[in-house]
């Protein structure tokens, strides 16, 4: 530009540059704007999906809050689980909805469906805590179904330390079912100790120990 001596020459040079590069410049600006718009739209979509999943899950919780559910309520709740998992399958709410669905299957007496649901959560969820909850519930079912050895294996497969008290409690149940009273007592005492240490309520464990013939003063 330094060699251009007149304003007319400078203007002509700008016009030529614009003619050669203007279209690509506009296209670049348009692509950049579209990218920003697309990212914002995706973010908004994600937020809307999360909000919708949260609302559906809250509906599920409200629907299953009662201790006694009739078949109509259970059917409605399980249909809502299907909606949540179909539309929001990768969210935390879908994982939690599957855990609720396993409980509903048990309420209907369908232990096999409950186990299958819990196993799917363990296999598919990428959330350690949720997987831990599923393993605890699966182990309880296995003990109830007379497969205490499988329950012990399930507990050993991986339960987060945050759930260690509950894990010890169910381990005690499994040992008791197998007739191993000493191991059961040790596990239940461990459960009580962990619950007290972490200020976590853990109901029924002391009663199990009492039923073995030991009162709290001897622990």
PDB file of C-alpha atoms in Angstrom:
ATOM      1  CA  UNK A   1       0.000   0.000   0.000  1.00  0.00           C
ATOM      2  CA  UNK A   2       2.958   2.298   0.566  1.00  0.00           C
ATOM      3  CA  UNK A   3       3.581   2.452  -3.199  1.00  0.00           C
ATOM      4  CA  UNK A   4       0.097   3.676  -3.976  1.00  0.00           C
ATOM      5  CA  UNK A   5       0.274   7.415  -4.479  1.00  0.00           C
ATOM      6  CA  UNK A   6      -3.292   8.563  -4.745  1.00  0.00           C
ATOM      7  CA  UNK A   7      -6.508   8.011  -2.828  1.00  0.00           C
ATOM      8  CA  UNK A   8      -8.050   6.718  -6.087  1.00  0.00           C
ATOM      9  CA  UNK A   9      -5.376   4.035  -6.362  1.00  0.00           C
ATOM     10  CA  UNK A  10      -5.899   3.073  -2.731  1.00  0.00           C
ATOM     11  CA  UNK A  11      -9.667   2.863  -3.281  1.00  0.00           C
ATOM     12  CA  UNK A  12      -9.191   0.766  -6.411  1.00  0.00           C
ATOM     13  CA  UNK A  13      -6.882  -1.577  -4.515  1.00  0.00           C
ATOM     14  CA  UNK A  14      -9.428  -1.985  -1.714  1.00  0.00           C
ATOM     15  CA  UNK A  15     -12.185  -2.692  -4.246  1.00  0.00           C
ATOM     16  CA  UNK A  16     -10.047  -5.296  -5.978  1.00  0.00           C
ATOM     17  CA  UNK A  17      -9.152  -6.920  -2.642  1.00  0.00           C
ATOM     18  CA  UNK A  18     -12.804  -6.966  -1.606  1.00  0.00           C
ATOM     19  CA  UNK A  19     -13.846  -8.471  -4.955  1.00  0.00           C
ATOM     20  CA  UNK A  20     -11.275 -11.214  -4.546  1.00  0.00           C
ATOM     21  CA  UNK A  21     -11.735 -11.893  -0.825  1.00  0.00           C
ATOM     22  CA  UNK A  22     -15.068 -10.449   0.241  1.00  0.00           C
ATOM     23  CA  UNK A  23     -17.145 -13.550  -0.435  1.00  0.00           C
ATOM     24  CA  UNK A  24     -14.853 -15.827   1.563  1.00  0.00           C
ATOM     25  CA  UNK A  25     -14.705 -13.267   4.370  1.00  0.00           C
ATOM     26  CA  UNK A  26     -18.490 -13.092   4.589  1.00  0.00           C
ATOM     27  CA  UNK A  27     -18.690 -16.864   4.463  1.00  0.00           C
ATOM     28  CA  UNK A  28     -16.181 -17.126   7.296  1.00  0.00           C
ATOM     29  CA  UNK A  29     -18.114 -14.668   9.425  1.00  0.00           C
ATOM     30  CA  UNK A  30     -21.354 -16.522   8.663  1.00  0.00           C
ATOM     31  CA  UNK A  31     -19.822 -19.874   9.587  1.00  0.00           C
ATOM     32  CA  UNK A  32     -18.443 -18.464  12.829  1.00  0.00           C
ATOM     33  CA  UNK A  33     -21.823 -16.936  13.687  1.00  0.00           C
ATOM     34  CA  UNK A  34     -23.566 -20.191  12.866  1.00  0.00           C
ATOM     35  CA  UNK A  35     -21.132 -22.029  15.107  1.00  0.00           C
ATOM     36  CA  UNK A  36     -21.849 -19.712  18.035  1.00  0.00           C
ATOM     37  CA  UNK A  37     -25.593 -19.960  17.401  1.00  0.00           C
ATOM     38  CA  UNK A  38     -25.397 -23.740  17.108  1.00  0.00           C
ATOM     39  CA  UNK A  39     -23.426 -24.072  20.344  1.00  0.00           C
ATOM     40  CA  UNK A  40     -25.875 -21.839  22.206  1.00  0.00           C
ATOM     41  CA  UNK A  41     -28.795 -23.786  20.757  1.00  0.00           C
ATOM     42  CA  UNK A  42     -27.182 -27.070  21.838  1.00  0.00           C
ATOM     43  CA  UNK A  43     -26.580 -25.713  25.332  1.00  0.00           C
ATOM     44  CA  UNK A  44     -30.196 -24.583  25.570  1.00  0.00           C
ATOM     45  CA  UNK A  45     -31.365 -27.979  24.324  1.00  0.00           C
ATOM     46  CA  UNK A  46     -29.263 -29.753  26.933  1.00  0.00           C
ATOM     47  CA  UNK A  47     -30.614 -27.530  29.695  1.00  0.00           C
ATOM     48  CA  UNK A  48     -34.175 -28.107  28.535  1.00  0.00           C
ATOM     49  CA  UNK A  49     -33.596 -31.865  28.432  1.00  0.00           C
ATOM     50  CA  UNK A  50     -32.170 -31.841  31.954  1.00  0.00           C
ATOM     51  CA  UNK A  51     -35.124 -29.823  33.197  1.00  0.00           C
ATOM     52  CA  UNK A  52     -37.605 -32.170  31.526  1.00  0.00           C
ATOM     53  CA  UNK A  53     -35.839 -35.233  32.952  1.00  0.00           C
ATOM     54  CA  UNK A  54     -35.851 -33.705  36.425  1.00  0.00           C
ATOM     55  CA  UNK A  55     -39.560 -32.939  36.228  1.00  0.00           C
ATOM     56  CA  UNK A  56     -40.445 -36.438  35.035  1.00  0.00           C
ATOM     57  CA  UNK A  57     -38.320 -38.012  37.752  1.00  0.00           C
ATOM     58  CA  UNK A  58     -39.996 -35.861  40.409  1.00  0.00           C
ATOM     59  CA  UNK A  59     -43.349 -37.056  39.090  1.00  0.00           C
ATOM     60  CA  UNK A  60     -42.113 -40.618  39.459  1.00  0.00           C
ATOM     61  CA  UNK A  61     -41.035 -40.017  43.051  1.00  0.00           C
ATOM     62  CA  UNK A  62     -44.359 -38.393  43.907  1.00  0.00           C
ATOM     63  CA  UNK A  63     -46.232 -41.264  42.317  1.00  0.00           C
ATOM     64  CA  UNK A  64     -44.309 -43.933  44.242  1.00  0.00           C
ATOM     65  CA  UNK A  65     -44.019 -42.116  47.568  1.00  0.00           C
ATOM     66  CA  UNK A  66     -46.708 -44.117  49.343  1.00  0.00           C
ATOM     67  CA  UNK A  67     -45.913 -47.327  51.193  1.00  0.00           C
ATOM     68  CA  UNK A  68     -48.889 -49.091  49.612  1.00  0.00           C
ATOM     69  CA  UNK A  69     -49.200 -48.884  45.828  1.00  0.00           C
ATOM     70  CA  UNK A  70     -52.042 -50.410  43.854  1.00  0.00           C
ATOM     71  CA  UNK A  71     -51.513 -52.067  40.494  1.00  0.00           C
ATOM     72  CA  UNK A  72     -52.778 -49.027  38.601  1.00  0.00           C
ATOM     73  CA  UNK A  73     -50.257 -46.737  40.302  1.00  0.00           C
ATOM     74  CA  UNK A  74     -47.440 -49.212  39.732  1.00  0.00           C
ATOM     75  CA  UNK A  75     -48.351 -49.533  36.064  1.00  0.00           C
ATOM     76  CA  UNK A  76     -48.437 -45.763  35.664  1.00  0.00           C
ATOM     77  CA  UNK A  77     -45.099 -45.422  37.440  1.00  0.00           C
ATOM     78  CA  UNK A  78     -43.417 -48.079  35.325  1.00  0.00           C
ATOM     79  CA  UNK A  79     -44.711 -46.418  32.155  1.00  0.00           C
ATOM     80  CA  UNK A  80     -43.149 -43.183  33.381  1.00  0.00           C
ATOM     81  CA  UNK A  81     -39.853 -45.016  33.903  1.00  0.00           C
ATOM     82  CA  UNK A  82     -39.971 -46.129  30.262  1.00  0.00           C
ATOM     83  CA  UNK A  83     -40.572 -42.533  29.171  1.00  0.00           C
ATOM     84  CA  UNK A  84     -37.655 -41.244  31.232  1.00  0.00           C
ATOM     85  CA  UNK A  85     -35.244 -43.916  30.032  1.00  0.00           C
ATOM     86  CA  UNK A  86     -36.321 -43.590  26.396  1.00  0.00           C
ATOM     87  CA  UNK A  87     -36.098 -39.799  26.280  1.00  0.00           C
ATOM     88  CA  UNK A  88     -33.301 -39.136  28.767  1.00  0.00           C
ATOM     89  CA  UNK A  89     -31.394 -42.404  28.766  1.00  0.00           C
ATOM     90  CA  UNK A  90     -27.935 -41.026  29.510  1.00  0.00           C
ATOM     91  CA  UNK A  91     -28.907 -38.828  32.427  1.00  0.00           C
ATOM     92  CA  UNK A  92     -28.643 -39.518  36.138  1.00  0.00           C
ATOM     93  CA  UNK A  93     -32.436 -39.381  36.288  1.00  0.00           C
ATOM     94  CA  UNK A  94     -32.700 -42.370  33.971  1.00  0.00           C
ATOM     95  CA  UNK A  95     -30.362 -44.389  36.208  1.00  0.00           C
ATOM     96  CA  UNK A  96     -32.369 -43.446  39.297  1.00  0.00           C
ATOM     97  CA  UNK A  97     -35.632 -44.228  37.504  1.00  0.00           C
ATOM     98  CA  UNK A  98     -34.351 -47.744  36.771  1.00  0.00           C
ATOM     99  CA  UNK A  99     -33.608 -48.219  40.465  1.00  0.00           C
ATOM    100  CA  UNK A 100     -37.189 -47.224  41.232  1.00  0.00           C
ATOM    101  CA  UNK A 101     -38.406 -49.610  38.546  1.00  0.00           C
ATOM    102  CA  UNK A 102     -36.580 -52.502  40.221  1.00  0.00           C
ATOM    103  CA  UNK A 103     -38.388 -51.716  43.472  1.00  0.00           C
ATOM    104  CA  UNK A 104     -41.704 -51.624  41.628  1.00  0.00           C
ATOM    105  CA  UNK A 105     -40.969 -55.006  40.053  1.00  0.00           C
ATOM    106  CA  UNK A 106     -40.374 -56.442  43.523  1.00  0.00           C
ATOM    107  CA  UNK A 107     -43.681 -54.946  44.662  1.00  0.00           C
ATOM    108  CA  UNK A 108     -45.326 -56.877  41.826  1.00  0.00           C
ATOM    109  CA  UNK A 109     -43.566 -60.061  42.857  1.00  0.00           C
ATOM    110  CA  UNK A 110     -41.381 -60.123  39.747  1.00  0.00           C
ATOM    111  CA  UNK A 111     -37.969 -60.782  41.281  1.00  0.00           C
ATOM    112  CA  UNK A 112     -36.449 -61.785  37.948  1.00  0.00           C
ATOM    113  CA  UNK A 113     -37.375 -58.460  36.352  1.00  0.00           C
ATOM    114  CA  UNK A 114     -35.996 -56.586  39.351  1.00  0.00           C
ATOM    115  CA  UNK A 115     -32.677 -58.429  39.128  1.00  0.00           C
ATOM    116  CA  UNK A 116     -32.485 -57.834  35.392  1.00  0.00           C
ATOM    117  CA  UNK A 117     -33.102 -54.109  35.846  1.00  0.00           C
ATOM    118  CA  UNK A 118     -30.470 -53.799  38.550  1.00  0.00           C
ATOM    119  CA  UNK A 119     -27.955 -55.728  36.457  1.00  0.00           C
ATOM    120  CA  UNK A 120     -28.601 -53.364  33.545  1.00  0.00           C
ATOM    121  CA  UNK A 121     -27.884 -50.370  35.784  1.00  0.00           C
ATOM    122  CA  UNK A 122     -24.643 -51.969  36.956  1.00  0.00           C
ATOM    123  CA  UNK A 123     -23.600 -52.702  33.358  1.00  0.00           C
ATOM    124  CA  UNK A 124     -24.704 -49.458  31.710  1.00  0.00           C
ATOM    125  CA  UNK A 125     -24.315 -46.682  34.256  1.00  0.00           C
ATOM    126  CA  UNK A 126     -21.045 -44.806  34.336  1.00  0.00           C
ATOM    127  CA  UNK A 127     -21.734 -43.504  37.837  1.00  0.00           C
ATOM    128  CA  UNK A 128     -19.963 -45.408  40.613  1.00  0.00           C
ATOM    129  CA  UNK A 129     -22.392 -44.399  43.349  1.00  0.00           C
ATOM    130  CA  UNK A 130     -25.423 -45.468  41.309  1.00  0.00           C
ATOM    131  CA  UNK A 131     -23.720 -48.750  40.439  1.00  0.00           C
ATOM    132  CA  UNK A 132     -23.042 -49.235  44.135  1.00  0.00           C
ATOM    133  CA  UNK A 133     -26.682 -48.690  45.017  1.00  0.00           C
ATOM    134  CA  UNK A 134     -27.701 -51.180  42.342  1.00  0.00           C
ATOM    135  CA  UNK A 135     -25.249 -53.776  43.693  1.00  0.00           C
ATOM    136  CA  UNK A 136     -26.570 -53.332  47.229  1.00  0.00           C
ATOM    137  CA  UNK A 137     -30.146 -53.842  46.071  1.00  0.00           C
ATOM    138  CA  UNK A 138     -29.210 -56.775  43.867  1.00  0.00           C
ATOM    139  CA  UNK A 139     -27.390 -58.413  46.778  1.00  0.00           C
ATOM    140  CA  UNK A 140     -30.460 -58.005  48.988  1.00  0.00           C
ATOM    141  CA  UNK A 141     -32.558 -59.717  46.341  1.00  0.00           C
ATOM    142  CA  UNK A 142     -30.040 -62.513  46.014  1.00  0.00           C
ATOM    143  CA  UNK A 143     -30.110 -63.124  49.765  1.00  0.00           C
ATOM    144  CA  UNK A 144     -33.915 -63.108  49.716  1.00  0.00           C
ATOM    145  CA  UNK A 145     -33.866 -65.586  46.821  1.00  0.00           C
ATOM    146  CA  UNK A 146     -31.628 -67.982  48.743  1.00  0.00           C
ATOM    147  CA  UNK A 147     -28.447 -67.219  46.793  1.00  0.00           C
ATOM    148  CA  UNK A 148     -26.313 -65.719  49.554  1.00  0.00           C
ATOM    149  CA  UNK A 149     -23.002 -66.714  47.926  1.00  0.00           C
ATOM    150  CA  UNK A 150     -23.959 -64.729  44.830  1.00  0.00           C
ATOM    151  CA  UNK A 151     -24.830 -61.797  47.095  1.00  0.00           C
ATOM    152  CA  UNK A 152     -21.349 -61.851  48.637  1.00  0.00           C
ATOM    153  CA  UNK A 153     -19.804 -61.895  45.159  1.00  0.00           C
ATOM    154  CA  UNK A 154     -21.994 -58.966  44.106  1.00  0.00           C
ATOM    155  CA  UNK A 155     -20.871 -56.929  47.122  1.00  0.00           C
ATOM    156  CA  UNK A 156     -17.225 -57.687  46.396  1.00  0.00           C
ATOM    157  CA  UNK A 157     -17.592 -56.538  42.780  1.00  0.00           C
ATOM    158  CA  UNK A 158     -17.497 -52.915  43.811  1.00  0.00           C
ATOM    159  CA  UNK A 159     -19.416 -50.700  46.245  1.00  0.00           C
ATOM    160  CA  UNK A 160     -18.154 -47.151  47.007  1.00  0.00           C
ATOM    161  CA  UNK A 161     -16.833 -46.468  50.505  1.00  0.00           C
ATOM    162  CA  UNK A 162     -19.670 -43.996  51.023  1.00  0.00           C
ATOM    163  CA  UNK A 163     -21.945 -47.058  51.111  1.00  0.00           C
ATOM    164  CA  UNK A 164     -19.623 -49.212  53.206  1.00  0.00           C
ATOM    165  CA  UNK A 165     -21.988 -49.409  56.194  1.00  0.00           C
ATOM    166  CA  UNK A 166     -24.836 -50.670  54.020  1.00  0.00           C
ATOM    167  CA  UNK A 167     -22.465 -53.115  52.329  1.00  0.00           C
ATOM    168  CA  UNK A 168     -21.399 -54.552  55.688  1.00  0.00           C
ATOM    169  CA  UNK A 169     -25.031 -54.840  56.766  1.00  0.00           C
ATOM    170  CA  UNK A 170     -25.978 -56.896  53.708  1.00  0.00           C
ATOM    171  CA  UNK A 171     -22.805 -58.956  54.000  1.00  0.00           C
ATOM    172  CA  UNK A 172     -23.971 -59.842  57.492  1.00  0.00           C
ATOM    173  CA  UNK A 173     -27.356 -60.878  56.084  1.00  0.00           C
ATOM    174  CA  UNK A 174     -25.649 -63.129  53.559  1.00  0.00           C
ATOM    175  CA  UNK A 175     -23.428 -64.796  56.152  1.00  0.00           C
ATOM    176  CA  UNK A 176     -26.408 -65.298  58.445  1.00  0.00           C
ATOM    177  CA  UNK A 177     -28.351 -66.932  55.610  1.00  0.00           C
ATOM    178  CA  UNK A 178     -25.410 -69.306  55.144  1.00  0.00           C
ATOM    179  CA  UNK A 179     -25.389 -70.188  58.850  1.00  0.00           C
ATOM    180  CA  UNK A 180     -22.125 -68.360  59.542  1.00  0.00           C
ATOM    181  CA  UNK A 181     -23.120 -66.571  62.725  1.00  0.00           C
ATOM    182  CA  UNK A 182     -19.645 -65.357  63.675  1.00  0.00           C
ATOM    183  CA  UNK A 183     -19.113 -63.773  60.269  1.00  0.00           C
ATOM    184  CA  UNK A 184     -22.590 -62.279  60.378  1.00  0.00           C
ATOM    185  CA  UNK A 185     -21.960 -60.793  63.829  1.00  0.00           C
ATOM    186  CA  UNK A 186     -18.634 -59.314  62.708  1.00  0.00           C
ATOM    187  CA  UNK A 187     -20.193 -57.779  59.584  1.00  0.00           C
ATOM    188  CA  UNK A 188     -23.128 -56.270  61.471  1.00  0.00           C
ATOM    189  CA  UNK A 189     -20.813 -54.831  64.125  1.00  0.00           C
ATOM    190  CA  UNK A 190     -18.732 -53.336  61.339  1.00  0.00           C
ATOM    191  CA  UNK A 191     -21.887 -51.849  59.828  1.00  0.00           C
ATOM    192  CA  UNK A 192     -22.855 -50.232  63.148  1.00  0.00           C
ATOM    193  CA  UNK A 193     -19.348 -48.874  63.637  1.00  0.00           C
ATOM    194  CA  UNK A 194     -19.210 -47.349  60.167  1.00  0.00           C
ATOM    195  CA  UNK A 195     -22.686 -45.879  60.503  1.00  0.00           C
ATOM    196  CA  UNK A 196     -21.790 -44.246  63.825  1.00  0.00           C
ATOM    197  CA  UNK A 197     -18.440 -43.030  62.520  1.00  0.00           C
ATOM    198  CA  UNK A 198     -20.077 -41.391  59.499  1.00  0.00           C
ATOM    199  CA  UNK A 199     -23.240 -40.295  61.288  1.00  0.00           C
ATOM    200  CA  UNK A 200     -25.379 -42.361  58.923  1.00  0.00           C
ATOM    201  CA  UNK A 201     -28.672 -43.836  60.153  1.00  0.00           C
ATOM    202  CA  UNK A 202     -28.745 -47.607  59.732  1.00  0.00           C
ATOM    203  CA  UNK A 203     -31.882 -49.228  60.987  1.00  0.00           C
ATOM    204  CA  UNK A 204     -32.440 -52.816  62.060  1.00  0.00           C
ATOM    205  CA  UNK A 205     -28.829 -53.879  62.497  1.00  0.00           C
ATOM    206  CA  UNK A 206     -28.882 -53.818  66.282  1.00  0.00           C
ATOM    207  CA  UNK A 207     -32.027 -55.932  66.236  1.00  0.00           C
ATOM    208  CA  UNK A 208     -30.231 -58.511  64.092  1.00  0.00           C
ATOM    209  CA  UNK A 209     -27.411 -58.634  66.602  1.00  0.00           C
ATOM    210  CA  UNK A 210     -29.869 -58.954  69.476  1.00  0.00           C
ATOM    211  CA  UNK A 211     -31.505 -61.874  67.717  1.00  0.00           C
ATOM    212  CA  UNK A 212     -28.139 -63.627  67.791  1.00  0.00           C
ATOM    213  CA  UNK A 213     -28.272 -63.428  71.599  1.00  0.00           C
ATOM    214  CA  UNK A 214     -26.073 -60.384  72.232  1.00  0.00           C
ATOM    215  CA  UNK A 215     -27.257 -57.123  73.661  1.00  0.00           C
ATOM    216  CA  UNK A 216     -25.715 -53.764  72.968  1.00  0.00           C
ATOM    217  CA  UNK A 217     -23.679 -53.758  76.182  1.00  0.00           C
ATOM    218  CA  UNK A 218     -21.622 -56.751  75.066  1.00  0.00           C
ATOM    219  CA  UNK A 219     -20.621 -55.293  71.702  1.00  0.00           C
TER     220      UNK A 219
END
